[in-house]
XYZ file of C-alpha atoms in Angstrom:
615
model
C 0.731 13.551 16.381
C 0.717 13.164 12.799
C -1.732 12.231 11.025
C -2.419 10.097 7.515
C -2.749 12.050 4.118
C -6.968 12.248 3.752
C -8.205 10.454 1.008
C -10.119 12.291 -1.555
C -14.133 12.860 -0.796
C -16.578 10.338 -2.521
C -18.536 12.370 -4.948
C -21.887 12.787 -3.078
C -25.090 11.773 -4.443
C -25.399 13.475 -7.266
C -22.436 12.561 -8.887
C -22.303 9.089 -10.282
C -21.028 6.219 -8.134
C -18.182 4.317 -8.512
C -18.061 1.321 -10.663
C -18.101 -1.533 -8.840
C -14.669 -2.389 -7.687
C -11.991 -4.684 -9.044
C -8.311 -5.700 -7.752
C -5.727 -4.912 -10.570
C -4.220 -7.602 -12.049
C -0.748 -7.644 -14.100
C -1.661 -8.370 -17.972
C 1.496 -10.617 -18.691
C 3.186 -11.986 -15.550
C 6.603 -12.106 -15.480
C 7.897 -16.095 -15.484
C 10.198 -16.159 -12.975
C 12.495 -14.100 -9.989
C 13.749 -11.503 -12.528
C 10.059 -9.746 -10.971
C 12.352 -9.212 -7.992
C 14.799 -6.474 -9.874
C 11.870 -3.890 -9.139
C 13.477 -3.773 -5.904
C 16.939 -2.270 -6.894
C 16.352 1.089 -6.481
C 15.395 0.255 -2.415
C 18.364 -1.573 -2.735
C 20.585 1.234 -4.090
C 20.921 3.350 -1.249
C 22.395 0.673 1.347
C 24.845 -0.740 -0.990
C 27.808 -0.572 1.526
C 25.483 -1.952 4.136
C 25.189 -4.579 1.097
C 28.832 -5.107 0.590
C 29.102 -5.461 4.422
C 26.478 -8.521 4.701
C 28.400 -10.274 1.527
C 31.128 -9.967 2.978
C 30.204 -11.458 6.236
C 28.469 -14.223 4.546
C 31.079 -15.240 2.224
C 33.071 -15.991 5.053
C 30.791 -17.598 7.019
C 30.501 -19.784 4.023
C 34.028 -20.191 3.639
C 34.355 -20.836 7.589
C 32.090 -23.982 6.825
C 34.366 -25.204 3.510
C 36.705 -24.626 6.135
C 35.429 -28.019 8.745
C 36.019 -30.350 6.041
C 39.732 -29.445 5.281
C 40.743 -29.132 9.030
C 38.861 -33.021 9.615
C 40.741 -34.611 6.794
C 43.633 -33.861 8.455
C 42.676 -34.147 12.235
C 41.958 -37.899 10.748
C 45.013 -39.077 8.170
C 47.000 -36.483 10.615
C 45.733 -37.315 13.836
C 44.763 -40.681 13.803
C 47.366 -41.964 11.636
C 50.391 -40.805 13.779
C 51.811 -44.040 15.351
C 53.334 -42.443 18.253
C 50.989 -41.900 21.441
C 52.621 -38.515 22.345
C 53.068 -37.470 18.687
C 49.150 -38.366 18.587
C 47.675 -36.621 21.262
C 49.512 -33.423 20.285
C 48.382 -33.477 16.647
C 44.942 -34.534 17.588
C 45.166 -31.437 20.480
C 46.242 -29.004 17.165
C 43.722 -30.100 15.060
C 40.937 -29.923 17.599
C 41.885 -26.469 18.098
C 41.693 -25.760 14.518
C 38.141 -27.204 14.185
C 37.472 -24.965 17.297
C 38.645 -21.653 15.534
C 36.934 -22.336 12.463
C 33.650 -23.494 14.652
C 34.269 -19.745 16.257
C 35.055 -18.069 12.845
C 31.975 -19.523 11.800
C 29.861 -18.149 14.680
C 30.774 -14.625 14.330
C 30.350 -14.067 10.758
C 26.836 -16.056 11.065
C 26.158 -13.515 13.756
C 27.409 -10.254 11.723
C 25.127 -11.435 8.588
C 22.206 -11.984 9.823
C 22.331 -8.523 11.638
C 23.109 -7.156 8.858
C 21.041 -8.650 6.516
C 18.216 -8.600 9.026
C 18.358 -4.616 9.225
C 18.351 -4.788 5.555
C 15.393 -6.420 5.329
C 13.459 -4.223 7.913
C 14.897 -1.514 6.342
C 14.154 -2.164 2.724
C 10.222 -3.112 3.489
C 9.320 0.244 5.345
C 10.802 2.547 2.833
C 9.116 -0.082 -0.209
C 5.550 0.025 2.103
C 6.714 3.852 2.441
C 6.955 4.321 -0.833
C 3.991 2.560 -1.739
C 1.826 4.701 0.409
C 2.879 7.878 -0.634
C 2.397 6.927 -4.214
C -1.184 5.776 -3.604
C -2.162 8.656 -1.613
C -1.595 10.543 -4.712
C -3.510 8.755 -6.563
C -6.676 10.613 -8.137
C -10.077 9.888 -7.380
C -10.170 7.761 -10.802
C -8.280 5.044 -9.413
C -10.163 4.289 -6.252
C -12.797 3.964 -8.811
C -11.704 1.081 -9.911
C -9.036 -0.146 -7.001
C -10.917 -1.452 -3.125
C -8.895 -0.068 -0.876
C -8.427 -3.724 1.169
C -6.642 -4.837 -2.408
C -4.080 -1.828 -1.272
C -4.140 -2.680 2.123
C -3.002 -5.890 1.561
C -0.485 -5.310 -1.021
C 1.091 -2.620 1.850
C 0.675 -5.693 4.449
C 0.911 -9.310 3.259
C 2.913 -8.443 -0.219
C 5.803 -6.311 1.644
C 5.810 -8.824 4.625
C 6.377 -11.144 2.189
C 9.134 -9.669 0.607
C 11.021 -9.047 3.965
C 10.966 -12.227 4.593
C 12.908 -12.726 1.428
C 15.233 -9.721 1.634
C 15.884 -10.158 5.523
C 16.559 -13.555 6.053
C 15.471 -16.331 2.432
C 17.668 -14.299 -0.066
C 20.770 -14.251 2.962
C 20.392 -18.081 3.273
C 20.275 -18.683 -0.275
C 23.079 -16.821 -1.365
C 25.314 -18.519 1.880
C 23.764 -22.244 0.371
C 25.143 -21.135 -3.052
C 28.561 -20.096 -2.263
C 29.012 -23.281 0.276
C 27.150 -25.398 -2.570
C 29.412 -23.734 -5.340
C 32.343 -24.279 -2.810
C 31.709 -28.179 -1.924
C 31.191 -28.556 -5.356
C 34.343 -27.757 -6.905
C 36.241 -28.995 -4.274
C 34.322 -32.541 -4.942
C 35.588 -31.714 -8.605
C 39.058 -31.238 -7.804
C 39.136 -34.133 -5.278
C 37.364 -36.548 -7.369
C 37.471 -34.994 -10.836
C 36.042 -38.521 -13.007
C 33.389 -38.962 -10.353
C 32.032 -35.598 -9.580
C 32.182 -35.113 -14.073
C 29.340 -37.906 -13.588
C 27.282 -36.519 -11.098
C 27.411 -32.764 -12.791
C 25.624 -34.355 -15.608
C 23.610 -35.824 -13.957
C 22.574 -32.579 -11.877
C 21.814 -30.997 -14.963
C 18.934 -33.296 -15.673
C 17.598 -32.480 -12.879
C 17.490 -28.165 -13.331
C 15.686 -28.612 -16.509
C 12.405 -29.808 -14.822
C 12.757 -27.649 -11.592
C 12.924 -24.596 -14.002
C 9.505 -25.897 -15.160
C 8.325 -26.410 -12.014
C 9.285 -23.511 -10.651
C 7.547 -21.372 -12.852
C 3.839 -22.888 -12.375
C 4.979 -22.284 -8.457
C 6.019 -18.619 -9.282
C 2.457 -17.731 -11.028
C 0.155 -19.953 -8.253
C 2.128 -18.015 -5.862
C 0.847 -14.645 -7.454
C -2.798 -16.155 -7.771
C -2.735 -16.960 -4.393
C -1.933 -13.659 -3.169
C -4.571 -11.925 -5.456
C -7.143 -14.334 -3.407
C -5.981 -13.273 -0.031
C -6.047 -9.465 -1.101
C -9.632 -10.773 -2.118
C -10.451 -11.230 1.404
C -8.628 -8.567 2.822
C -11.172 -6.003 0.414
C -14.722 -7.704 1.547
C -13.577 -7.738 5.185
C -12.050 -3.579 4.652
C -15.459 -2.872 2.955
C -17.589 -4.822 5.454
C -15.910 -3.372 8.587
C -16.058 0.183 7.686
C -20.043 -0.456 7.245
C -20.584 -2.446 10.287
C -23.532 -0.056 11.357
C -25.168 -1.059 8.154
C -24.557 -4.596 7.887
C -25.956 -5.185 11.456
C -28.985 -3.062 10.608
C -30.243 -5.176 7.644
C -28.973 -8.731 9.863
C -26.370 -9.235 7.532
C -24.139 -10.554 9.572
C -24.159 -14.013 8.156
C -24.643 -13.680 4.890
C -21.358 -10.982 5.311
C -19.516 -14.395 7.411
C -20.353 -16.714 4.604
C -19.408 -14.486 2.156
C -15.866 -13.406 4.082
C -15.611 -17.441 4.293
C -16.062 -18.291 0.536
C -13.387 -15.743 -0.086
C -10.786 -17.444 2.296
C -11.723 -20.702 0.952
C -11.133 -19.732 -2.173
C -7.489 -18.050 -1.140
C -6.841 -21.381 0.677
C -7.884 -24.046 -2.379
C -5.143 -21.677 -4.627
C -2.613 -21.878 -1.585
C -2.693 -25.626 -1.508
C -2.544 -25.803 -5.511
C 0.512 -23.653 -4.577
C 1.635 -25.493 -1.702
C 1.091 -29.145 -3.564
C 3.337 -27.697 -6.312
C 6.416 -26.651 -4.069
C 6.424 -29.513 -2.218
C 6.600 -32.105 -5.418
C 9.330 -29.269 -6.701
C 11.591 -29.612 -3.188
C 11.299 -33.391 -3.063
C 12.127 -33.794 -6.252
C 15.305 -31.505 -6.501
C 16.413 -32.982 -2.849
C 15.667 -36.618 -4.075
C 17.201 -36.382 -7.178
C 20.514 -34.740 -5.915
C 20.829 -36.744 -2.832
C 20.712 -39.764 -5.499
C 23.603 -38.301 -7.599
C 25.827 -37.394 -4.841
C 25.088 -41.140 -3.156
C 26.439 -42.123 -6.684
C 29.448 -40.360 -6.366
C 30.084 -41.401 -2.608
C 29.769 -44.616 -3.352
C 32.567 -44.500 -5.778
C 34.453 -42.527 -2.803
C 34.246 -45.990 -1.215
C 35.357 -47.880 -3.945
C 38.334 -45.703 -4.525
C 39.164 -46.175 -0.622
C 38.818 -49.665 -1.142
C 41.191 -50.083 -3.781
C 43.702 -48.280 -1.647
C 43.912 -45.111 -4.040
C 42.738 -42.324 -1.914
C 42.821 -42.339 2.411
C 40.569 -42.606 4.883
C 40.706 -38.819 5.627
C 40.141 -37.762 2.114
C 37.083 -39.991 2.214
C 35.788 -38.023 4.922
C 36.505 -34.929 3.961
C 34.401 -36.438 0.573
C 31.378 -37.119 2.726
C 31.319 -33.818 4.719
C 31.167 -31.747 1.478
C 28.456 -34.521 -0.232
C 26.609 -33.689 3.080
C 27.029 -29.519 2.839
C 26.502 -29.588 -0.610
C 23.652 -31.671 -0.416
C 22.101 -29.478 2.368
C 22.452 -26.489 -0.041
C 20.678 -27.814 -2.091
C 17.904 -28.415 -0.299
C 17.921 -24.783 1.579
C 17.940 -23.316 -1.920
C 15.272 -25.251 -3.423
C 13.224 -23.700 -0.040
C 14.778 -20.365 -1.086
C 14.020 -21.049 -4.490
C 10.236 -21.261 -3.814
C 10.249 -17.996 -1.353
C 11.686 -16.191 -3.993
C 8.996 -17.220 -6.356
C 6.157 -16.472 -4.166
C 8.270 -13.028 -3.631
C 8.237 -12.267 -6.863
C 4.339 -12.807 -7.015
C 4.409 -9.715 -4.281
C 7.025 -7.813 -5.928
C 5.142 -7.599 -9.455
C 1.811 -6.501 -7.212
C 3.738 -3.496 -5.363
C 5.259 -2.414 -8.632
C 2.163 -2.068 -10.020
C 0.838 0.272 -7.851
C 3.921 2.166 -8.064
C 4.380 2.064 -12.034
C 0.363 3.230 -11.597
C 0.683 7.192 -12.560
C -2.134 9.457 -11.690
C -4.063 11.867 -14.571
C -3.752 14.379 -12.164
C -0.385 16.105 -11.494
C 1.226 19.304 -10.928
C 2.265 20.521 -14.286
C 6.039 20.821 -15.050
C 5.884 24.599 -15.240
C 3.222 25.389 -12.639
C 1.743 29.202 -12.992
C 1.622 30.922 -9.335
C -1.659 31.734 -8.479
C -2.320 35.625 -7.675
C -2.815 37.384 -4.518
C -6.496 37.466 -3.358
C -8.396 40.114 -1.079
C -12.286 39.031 -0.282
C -12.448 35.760 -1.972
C -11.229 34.413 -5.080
C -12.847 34.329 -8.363
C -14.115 31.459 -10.213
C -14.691 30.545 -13.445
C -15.932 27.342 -15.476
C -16.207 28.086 -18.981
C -18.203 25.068 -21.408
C -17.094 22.643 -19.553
C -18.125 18.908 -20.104
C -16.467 16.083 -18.171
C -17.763 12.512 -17.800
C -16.496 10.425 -14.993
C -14.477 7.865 -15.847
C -16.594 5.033 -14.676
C -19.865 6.412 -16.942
C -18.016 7.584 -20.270
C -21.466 8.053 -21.879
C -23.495 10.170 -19.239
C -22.048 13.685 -19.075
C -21.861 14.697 -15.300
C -21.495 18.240 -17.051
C -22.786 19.211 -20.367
C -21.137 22.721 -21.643
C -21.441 24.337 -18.284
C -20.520 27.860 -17.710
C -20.737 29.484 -13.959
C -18.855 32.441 -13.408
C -18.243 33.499 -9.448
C -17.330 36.968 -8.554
C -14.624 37.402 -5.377
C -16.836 37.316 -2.179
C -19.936 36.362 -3.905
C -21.858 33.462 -2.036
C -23.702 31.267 -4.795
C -25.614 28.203 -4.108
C -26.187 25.295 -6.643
C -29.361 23.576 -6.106
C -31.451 20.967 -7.853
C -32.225 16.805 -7.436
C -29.725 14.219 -6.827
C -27.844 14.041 -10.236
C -27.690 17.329 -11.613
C -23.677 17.788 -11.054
C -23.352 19.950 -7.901
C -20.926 17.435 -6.460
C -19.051 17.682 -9.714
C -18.785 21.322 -9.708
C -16.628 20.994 -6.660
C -14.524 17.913 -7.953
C -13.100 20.091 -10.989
C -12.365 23.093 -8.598
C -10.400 20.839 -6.525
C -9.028 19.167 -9.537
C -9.373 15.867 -8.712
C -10.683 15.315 -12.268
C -10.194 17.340 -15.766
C -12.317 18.459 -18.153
C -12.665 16.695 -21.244
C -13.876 19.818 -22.366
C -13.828 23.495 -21.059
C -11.615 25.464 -19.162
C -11.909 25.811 -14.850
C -10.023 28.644 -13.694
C -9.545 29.707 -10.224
C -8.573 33.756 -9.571
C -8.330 33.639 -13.682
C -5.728 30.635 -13.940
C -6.754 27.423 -15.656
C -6.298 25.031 -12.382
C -4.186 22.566 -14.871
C -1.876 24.684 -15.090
C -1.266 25.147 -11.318
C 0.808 23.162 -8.734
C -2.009 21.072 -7.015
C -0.714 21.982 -3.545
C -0.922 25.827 -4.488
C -4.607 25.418 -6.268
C -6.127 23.087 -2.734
C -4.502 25.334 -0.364
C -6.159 27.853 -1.555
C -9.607 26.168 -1.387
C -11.578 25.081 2.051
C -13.804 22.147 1.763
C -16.461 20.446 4.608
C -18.188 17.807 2.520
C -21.059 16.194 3.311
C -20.101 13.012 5.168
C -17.528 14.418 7.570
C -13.818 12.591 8.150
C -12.957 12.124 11.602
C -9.481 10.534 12.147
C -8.237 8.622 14.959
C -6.642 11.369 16.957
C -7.906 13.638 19.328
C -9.836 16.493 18.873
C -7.629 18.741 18.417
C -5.494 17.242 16.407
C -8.637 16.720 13.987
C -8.997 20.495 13.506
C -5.552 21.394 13.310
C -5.767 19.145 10.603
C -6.727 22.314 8.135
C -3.405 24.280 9.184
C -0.642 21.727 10.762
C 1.011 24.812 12.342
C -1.845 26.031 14.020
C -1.571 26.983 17.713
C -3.733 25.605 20.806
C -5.422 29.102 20.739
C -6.329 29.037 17.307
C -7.913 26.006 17.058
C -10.170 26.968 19.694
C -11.025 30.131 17.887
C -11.987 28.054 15.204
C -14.120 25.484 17.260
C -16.090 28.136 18.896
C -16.718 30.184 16.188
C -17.735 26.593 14.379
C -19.987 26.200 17.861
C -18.180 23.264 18.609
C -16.119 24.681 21.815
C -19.052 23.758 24.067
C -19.290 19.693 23.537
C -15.687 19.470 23.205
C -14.487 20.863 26.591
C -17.381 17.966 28.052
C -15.724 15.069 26.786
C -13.719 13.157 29.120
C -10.148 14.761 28.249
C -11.564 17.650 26.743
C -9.558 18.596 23.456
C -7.095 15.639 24.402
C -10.324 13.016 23.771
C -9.446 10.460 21.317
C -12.503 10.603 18.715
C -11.908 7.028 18.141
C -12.029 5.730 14.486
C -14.102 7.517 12.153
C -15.127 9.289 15.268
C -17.532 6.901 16.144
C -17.607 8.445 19.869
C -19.279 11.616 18.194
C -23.177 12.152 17.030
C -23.151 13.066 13.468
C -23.897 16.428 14.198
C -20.450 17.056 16.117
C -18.955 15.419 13.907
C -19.750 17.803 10.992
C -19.345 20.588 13.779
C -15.418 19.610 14.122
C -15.257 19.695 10.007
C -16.310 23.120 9.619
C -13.949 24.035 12.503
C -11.209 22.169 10.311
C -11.932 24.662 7.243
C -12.667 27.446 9.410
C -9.269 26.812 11.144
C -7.326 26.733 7.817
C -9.248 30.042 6.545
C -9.453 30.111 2.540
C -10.270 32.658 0.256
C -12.348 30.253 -2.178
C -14.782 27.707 0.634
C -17.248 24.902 -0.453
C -19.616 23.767 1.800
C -21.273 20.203 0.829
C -24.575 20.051 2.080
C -22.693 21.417 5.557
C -25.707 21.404 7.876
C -27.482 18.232 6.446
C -26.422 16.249 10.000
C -27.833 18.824 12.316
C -30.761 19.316 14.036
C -32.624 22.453 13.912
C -30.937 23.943 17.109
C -27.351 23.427 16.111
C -28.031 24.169 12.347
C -29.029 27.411 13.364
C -26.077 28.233 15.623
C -23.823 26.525 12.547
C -25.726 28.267 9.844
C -24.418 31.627 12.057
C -21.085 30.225 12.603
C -21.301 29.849 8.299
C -22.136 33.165 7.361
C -19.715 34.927 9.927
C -16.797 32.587 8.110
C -18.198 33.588 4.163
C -17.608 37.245 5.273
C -14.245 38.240 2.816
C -14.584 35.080 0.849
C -15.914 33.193 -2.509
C -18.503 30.892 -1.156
C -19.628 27.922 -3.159
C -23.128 25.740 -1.041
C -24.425 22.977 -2.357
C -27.675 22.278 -0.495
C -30.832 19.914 -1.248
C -32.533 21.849 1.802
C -33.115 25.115 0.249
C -34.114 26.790 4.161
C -29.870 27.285 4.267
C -29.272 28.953 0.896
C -32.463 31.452 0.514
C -29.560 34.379 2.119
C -27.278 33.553 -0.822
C -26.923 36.374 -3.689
C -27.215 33.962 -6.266
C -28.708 30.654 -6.421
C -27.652 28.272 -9.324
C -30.543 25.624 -10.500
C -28.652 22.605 -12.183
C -30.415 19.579 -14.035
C -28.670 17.124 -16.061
C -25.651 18.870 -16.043
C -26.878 22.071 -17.356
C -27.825 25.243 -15.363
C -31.494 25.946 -16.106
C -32.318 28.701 -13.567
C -29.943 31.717 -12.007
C -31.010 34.276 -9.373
C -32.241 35.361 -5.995
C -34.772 33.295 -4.051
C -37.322 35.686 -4.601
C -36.739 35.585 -8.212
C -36.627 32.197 -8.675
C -39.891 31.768 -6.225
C -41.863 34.190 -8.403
C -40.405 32.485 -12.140
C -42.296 29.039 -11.773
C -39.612 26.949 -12.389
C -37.803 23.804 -11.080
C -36.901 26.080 -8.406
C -40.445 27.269 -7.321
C -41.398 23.684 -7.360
C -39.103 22.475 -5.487
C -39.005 25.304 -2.952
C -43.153 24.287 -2.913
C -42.318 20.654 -2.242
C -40.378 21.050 0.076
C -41.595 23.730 2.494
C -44.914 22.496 2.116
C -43.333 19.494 3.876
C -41.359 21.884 6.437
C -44.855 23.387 7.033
């Protein structure tokens, strides 16, 4: 089973919280379907596939220019033929030519919307592909500022959105055009002085639609920044259910849901009010210049200077053409509200991360017991606090196999430490250097597979159990996974679930207490065994029982390995050889429990507090 890419930890409490979160909007929208060239390199790849569904729907197209040609002369040839025999012959001829265009016009219909119909499927899961990927590589910085339901719906409604135009509007329109374009010039060669009218008239009535059609094209885009609106409250609201049920929120979370949708539905029918007045009026209009030009068809018939059949033949194009014309002013507005989703998904994909692999990545060097690590003056402000340094000229230096803890309140940077190892920020200032190589100037896979994280608020996918520790090392065998959960002491409780290893954890494993839970993450980073591990407040879900039998599991898996602990209980990092004391983003103490117990400082006061409390 294979599971999604893991979005980057939250920083924990101490580092600062995100700013509060805010769909991304386009700063000049484009004014009309020219939004819709972002999808030509999707389109690139299938352009015989391409070629194949024009093909098949410029005859189709032709097929139906076809029916008036073979009626005008089923009637003057038919009808007109003043012998009975000689009659029901032609009229036998000429129904069997309607009949083969009728077929010819079946089976290219049939071939283009297959084709264009695996076109569209096709294009929208590698575009919501692509999409994905991109995001998941996104650092840490932009789900600081993106809710993940605005990306959820751009991957849902916008690409559905844009199937729909791809698959079946942008096939319709471009069959409408070439029958319009078709009927059209045969309407000018038939009845050149008439149709000359009606062209100019048709061309007063484009010059408003374009209008129109733009105020559609941008109430199309608003309307699909409200729904992605409601598609973050209810992401955000059912992912803290637990919460929101706890406090009796439920209501207030309903109404709140509902002022959202109500909100997406008042822009909708702005949107909807707007198309409808723009296909009436492009229908009306048209129908009222081709009713002109028919009705000089009649005269003309009248007056004895074209037939009967021609006349008909007149009317069946006025009808096809008119027909196009109405399909396309549909298609028209699909492609607008298309091009509303298009813009949105190029976005995120024109969105490029801070954080990349550098274009001449340095190879890390071999390791034996634990890697080193090295922050030297470093000072970094999140991006969402530019004035409150998370780290203020911060220098740690970690010796291979060395076990250091970093303690102090909520605040003082711990968290942080651990985000600039991992690199999912940079310094502003400073150099962070991993086995004695800056990590910018490493290949981000190289620098994280070399590190082993179990944060604080343990991920559980929805997958089974064993699926959820192989999740550290994909290649893992059955046996080694169990090596990992028992030495993690997580064998027991997993072999009494229902399907043993096989249970699905459900999501976010809510089916687990939140001390298995955090069991089955240190099996994860036990199971991918790293020379550099950092362990997030690792035992803070367990009660005293397991956290001893963990705490064991711990410091059998730091044996031949650079430890990093962050802990606010200090009971799990007295064993350390080096304990860390950060405040403000500054270390103010450095040494041995003893040592810091005996000095008097933050330490020994919070040591008092706190086992006082124990006590």
């Amino acid at each position: 089973m294979t599971l999604a890419p893991a979005r980057p930890a939250a920083p924990s409490s101490d580092a600062p919280p995100p700013s509060a979160p805010s769909a991304r909007r386009a700063a000049e929208p484009a004014r009309d379907v020219r939004s819709l060239s972002g999808l030509l390199p999707f389109l690139r790849p299938y352009r015989g596939r391409i070629a194949l569904a024009a093909l098949f729907l410029v005859m189709a197209a032709l097929s139906t220019l076809a029916f008036p040609i073979a009626l005008k002369s089923l009637i003057d040839q038919g009808l007109v033929a003043t012998d009975p025999g000689e009659r029901v012959m032609a009229l036998r001829e000429h129904f069997f030519a309607l009949f083969a265009v009728g077929a010819a016009l079946g089976l290219f219909s049939a071939l283009r919307f297959y084709m264009v119909t695996w076109l569209g499927e096709r294009i929208t899961s590698d575009l919501r592909n692509a999409v994905y990927a991109h995001v998941v590589e996104q650092s840490p910085e932009f789900f600081e500022t993106t809710q993940t339901g605005e990306v959820l719906s751009r991957l849902t409604t916008d690409t559905t959105l844009v199937q729909t135009v791809v698959g079946s509007s942008l096939s319709m329109g471009l069959r409408n055009l070439v029958m319009g374009l078709g009927a059209m010039l045969m309407l000018v060669v038939t009845n050149p002085v008439v149709m000359t009218q009606v062209l100019g008239i048709l061309v007063l009535v484009v010059l408003p639609s374009v209008y129109f059609g733009r105020r559609v094209r941008k109430l199309s885009r608003a309307s699909q920044d409200r729904v992605a609106d409601s598609s973050a409250i209810a992401a955000e609201v059912l992912n803290a259910i637990p919460v929101v049920q706890s406090y009796v929120q439920e209501r207030r979370e309903a109404q709140r849901f509902d002022a959202s949708t109500e909100n997406a539905f008042a822009t909708a029918v702005k949107r909807t009010r707007m198309r409808s007045f723009l296909v009436g009026f492009i229908i009306t209009a048209t129908f009222g210049a081709l009713l002109w030009g028919l009705y000089q068809g009649t005269q003309a018939v009248m007056a004895g200077r074209i037939s009967a059949g021609h006349l008909g033949q007149t009317v069946v194009f006025v009808i096809i053409l008119v027909g196009s014309v109405a399909v396309l002013s549909e298609v028209y507005g699909d492609l607008l509200r298309a091009a509303g989703a298009t813009e949105r998904l190029m976005e995120l994909l024109a969105t490029r991360s801070p954080i990349a692999t550098p274009a001449r990545p340095v190879a890390l060097p071999a390791t034996r017991g634990g890697s080193s690590v090295a922050l030297e003056h470093v000072t970094f402000h999140y991006p969402s606090r530019p004035r409150q340094a998370a780290l203020s000229d911060f220098s740690l230096v970690v010796q291979p196999g060395e076990t250091v803890a970093l303690v102090g309140p909520s605040g003082a940077g711990k968290s942080t430490v651990f985000q600039l190892l991992l690199r999912f920020y940079d310094a502003n200032a400073g150099t962070v250097r991993v086995d004695g190589v800056a990590v910018s100037e490493v290949a981000l896979d190289a620098l994280r597979g070399r590190i082993g994280i179990v944060p604080q608020d343990s991920v559980i996918f929805s997958a089974d159990a064993l699926e959820n520790i192989r999740y550290g090392r994909p290649d893992a065998s059955d046996d080694e996974v169990v090596a990992a959960a028992k030495a993690a002491f997580a064998h027991e409780f997993l072999l009494a679930l229902p399907q043993g290893y096989k249970t699905f954890l459900g999501e976010r494993g809510v089916r687990l207490s939140g001390g298995q839970r955090q069991r089955i993450s240190i099996a994860r980073a036990m199971l991918k065994n790293p020379p550099l591990l950092l362990l997030d407040e690792a035992t803070s879900a367990l009660d005293a029982e397991s956290e001893r039998m963990v705490q064991a599991a711990l410091e059998s898996a730091m044996k031949d390995r650079t430890t990093l602990v962050i802990a606010h209980r200090l009971s799990t990092v007295q064993r350390a050889d080096r304990i860390v004391v950060m405040e403000a983003g500054e270390i103010v103490e450095s040494g041995t429990h003893a040592q810091l117990s005996a000095a008097g400082g933050l330490y020994a006061r919070l040591a008092a507090l706190q086992f006082d409390v124990d006590a």
